[in-house]
PDB file of C-alpha atoms in Angstrom:
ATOM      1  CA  UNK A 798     -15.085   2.124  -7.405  1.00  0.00           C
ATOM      2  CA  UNK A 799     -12.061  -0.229  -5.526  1.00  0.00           C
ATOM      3  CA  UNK A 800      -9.955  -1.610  -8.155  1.00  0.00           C
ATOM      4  CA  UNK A 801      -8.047  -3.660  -6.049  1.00  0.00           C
ATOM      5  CA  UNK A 802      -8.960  -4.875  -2.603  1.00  0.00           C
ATOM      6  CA  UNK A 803      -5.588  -5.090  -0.845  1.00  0.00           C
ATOM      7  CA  UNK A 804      -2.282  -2.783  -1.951  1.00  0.00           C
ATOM      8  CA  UNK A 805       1.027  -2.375   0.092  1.00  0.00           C
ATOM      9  CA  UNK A 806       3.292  -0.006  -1.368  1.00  0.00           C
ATOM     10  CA  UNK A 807       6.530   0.083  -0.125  1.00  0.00           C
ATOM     11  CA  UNK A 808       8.268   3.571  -0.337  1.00  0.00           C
ATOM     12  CA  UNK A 809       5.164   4.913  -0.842  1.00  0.00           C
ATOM     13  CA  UNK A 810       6.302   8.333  -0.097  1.00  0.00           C
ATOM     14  CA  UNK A 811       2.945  11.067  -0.055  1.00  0.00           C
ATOM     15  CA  UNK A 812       0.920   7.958  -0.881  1.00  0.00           C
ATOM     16  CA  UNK A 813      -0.463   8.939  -4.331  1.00  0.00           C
ATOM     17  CA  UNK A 814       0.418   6.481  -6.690  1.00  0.00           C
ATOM     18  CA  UNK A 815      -1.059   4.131  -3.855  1.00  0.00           C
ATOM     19  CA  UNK A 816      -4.355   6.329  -3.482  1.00  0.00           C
ATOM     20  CA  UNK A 817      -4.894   6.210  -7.582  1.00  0.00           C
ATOM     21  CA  UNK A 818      -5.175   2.430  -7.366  1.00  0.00           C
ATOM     22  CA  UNK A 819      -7.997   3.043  -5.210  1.00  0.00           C
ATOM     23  CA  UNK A 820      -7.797  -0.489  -3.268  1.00  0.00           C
ATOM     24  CA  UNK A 821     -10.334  -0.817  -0.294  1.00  0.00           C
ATOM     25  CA  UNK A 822      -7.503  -1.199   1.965  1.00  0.00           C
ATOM     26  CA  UNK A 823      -4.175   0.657   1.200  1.00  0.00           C
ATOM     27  CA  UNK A 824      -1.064   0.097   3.682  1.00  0.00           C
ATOM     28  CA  UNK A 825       2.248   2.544   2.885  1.00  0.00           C
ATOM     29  CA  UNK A 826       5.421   2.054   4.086  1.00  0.00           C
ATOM     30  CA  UNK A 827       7.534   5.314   4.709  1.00  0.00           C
ATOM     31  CA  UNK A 828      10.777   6.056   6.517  1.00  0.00           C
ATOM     32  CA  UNK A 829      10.583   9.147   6.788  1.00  0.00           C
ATOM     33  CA  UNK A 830       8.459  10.845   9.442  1.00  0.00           C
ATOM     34  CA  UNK A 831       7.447  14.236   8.133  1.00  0.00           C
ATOM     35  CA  UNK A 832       6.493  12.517   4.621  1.00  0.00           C
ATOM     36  CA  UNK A 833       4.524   9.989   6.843  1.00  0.00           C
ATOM     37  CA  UNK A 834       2.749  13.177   8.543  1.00  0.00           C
ATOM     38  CA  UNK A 835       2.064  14.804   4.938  1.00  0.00           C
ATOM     39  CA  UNK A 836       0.811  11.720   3.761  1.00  0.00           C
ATOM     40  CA  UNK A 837      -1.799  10.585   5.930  1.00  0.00           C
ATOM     41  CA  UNK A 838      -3.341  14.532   5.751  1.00  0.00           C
ATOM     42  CA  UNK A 839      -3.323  14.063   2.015  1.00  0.00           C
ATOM     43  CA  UNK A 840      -4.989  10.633   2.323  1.00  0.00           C
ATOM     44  CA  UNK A 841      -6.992   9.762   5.404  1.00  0.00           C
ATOM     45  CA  UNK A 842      -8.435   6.490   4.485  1.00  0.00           C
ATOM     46  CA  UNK A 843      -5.115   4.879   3.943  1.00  0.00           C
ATOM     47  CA  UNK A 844      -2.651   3.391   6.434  1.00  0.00           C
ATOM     48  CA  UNK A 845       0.220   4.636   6.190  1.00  0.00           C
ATOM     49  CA  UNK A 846       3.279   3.896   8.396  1.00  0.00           C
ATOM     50  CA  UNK A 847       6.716   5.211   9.474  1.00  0.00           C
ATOM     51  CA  UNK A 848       8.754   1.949   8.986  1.00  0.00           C
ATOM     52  CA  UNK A 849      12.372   1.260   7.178  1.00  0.00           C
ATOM     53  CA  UNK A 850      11.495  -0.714   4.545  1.00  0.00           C
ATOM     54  CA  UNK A 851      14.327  -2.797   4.315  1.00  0.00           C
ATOM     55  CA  UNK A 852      13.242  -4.262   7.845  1.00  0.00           C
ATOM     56  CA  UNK A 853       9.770  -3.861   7.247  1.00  0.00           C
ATOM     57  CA  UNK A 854       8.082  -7.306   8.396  1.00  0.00           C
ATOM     58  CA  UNK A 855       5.872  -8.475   5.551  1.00  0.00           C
ATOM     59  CA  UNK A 856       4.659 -11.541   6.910  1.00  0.00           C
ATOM     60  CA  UNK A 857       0.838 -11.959   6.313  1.00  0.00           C
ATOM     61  CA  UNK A 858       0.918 -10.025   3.181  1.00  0.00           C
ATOM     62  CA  UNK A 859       0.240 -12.851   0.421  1.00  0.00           C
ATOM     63  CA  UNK A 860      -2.772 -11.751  -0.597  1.00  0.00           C
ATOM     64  CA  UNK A 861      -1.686  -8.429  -1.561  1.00  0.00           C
ATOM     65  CA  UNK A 862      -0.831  -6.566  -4.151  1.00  0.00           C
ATOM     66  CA  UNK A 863       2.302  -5.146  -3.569  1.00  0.00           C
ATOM     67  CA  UNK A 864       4.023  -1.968  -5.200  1.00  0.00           C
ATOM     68  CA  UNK A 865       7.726  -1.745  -4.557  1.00  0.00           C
ATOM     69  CA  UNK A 866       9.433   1.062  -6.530  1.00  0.00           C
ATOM     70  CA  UNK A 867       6.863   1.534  -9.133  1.00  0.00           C
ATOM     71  CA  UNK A 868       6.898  -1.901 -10.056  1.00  0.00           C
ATOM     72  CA  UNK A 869       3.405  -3.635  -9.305  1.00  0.00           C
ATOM     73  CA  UNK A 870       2.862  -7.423  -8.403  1.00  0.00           C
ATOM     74  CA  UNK A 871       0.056  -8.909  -7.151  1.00  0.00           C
ATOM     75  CA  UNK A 872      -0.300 -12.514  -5.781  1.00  0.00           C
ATOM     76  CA  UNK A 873      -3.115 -14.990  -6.467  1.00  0.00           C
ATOM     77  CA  UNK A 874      -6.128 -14.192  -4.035  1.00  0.00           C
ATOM     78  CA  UNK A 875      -9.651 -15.797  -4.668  1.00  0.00           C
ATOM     79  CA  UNK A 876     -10.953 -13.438  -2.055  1.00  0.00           C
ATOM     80  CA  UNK A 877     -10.847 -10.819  -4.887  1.00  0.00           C
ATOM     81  CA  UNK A 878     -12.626 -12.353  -7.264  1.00  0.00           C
ATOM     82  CA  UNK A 879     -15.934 -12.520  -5.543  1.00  0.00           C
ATOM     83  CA  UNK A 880     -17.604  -9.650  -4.573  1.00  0.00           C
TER      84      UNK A 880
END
């Protein structure tokens, strides 16, 4: 069951609190390497990437939800609605 089409968590660290919101695609942003390396065994079907947040370019993400230290936010996207 996807509850959410499109999540990018930023800090998302092993990627759990991003895997429990079970979107159909699920984008983390890491800084550190070996967390990166831990997280993507824990949860294959995500994306996750080494990236500094801070400099992270978010451009394109609109239409996502977006988790940024446990808070959660989600812009308007018709896309979600249907199907």
């Amino acid at each position: 069951r996807v509850l959410f089409r499109s999540v990018l968590e930023v800090g998302s660290q092993l990627g759990d609190l991003l895997a429990s919101l079970q979107p159909s695609r699920g984008v983390g942003i890491e800084p550190r390497s070996t967390v990166v390396e831990a997280a993507r065994e824990r949860h294959p079907d995500l994306t996750l990437v080494e990236a500094d947040p801070a400099s992270f370019d978010l451009a394109g993400t609109k239409r996502w939800c977006r988790l940024r230290l446990g808070l959660f936010a989600c812009s308007h996207d018709e896309s979600a609605r249907s199907g």
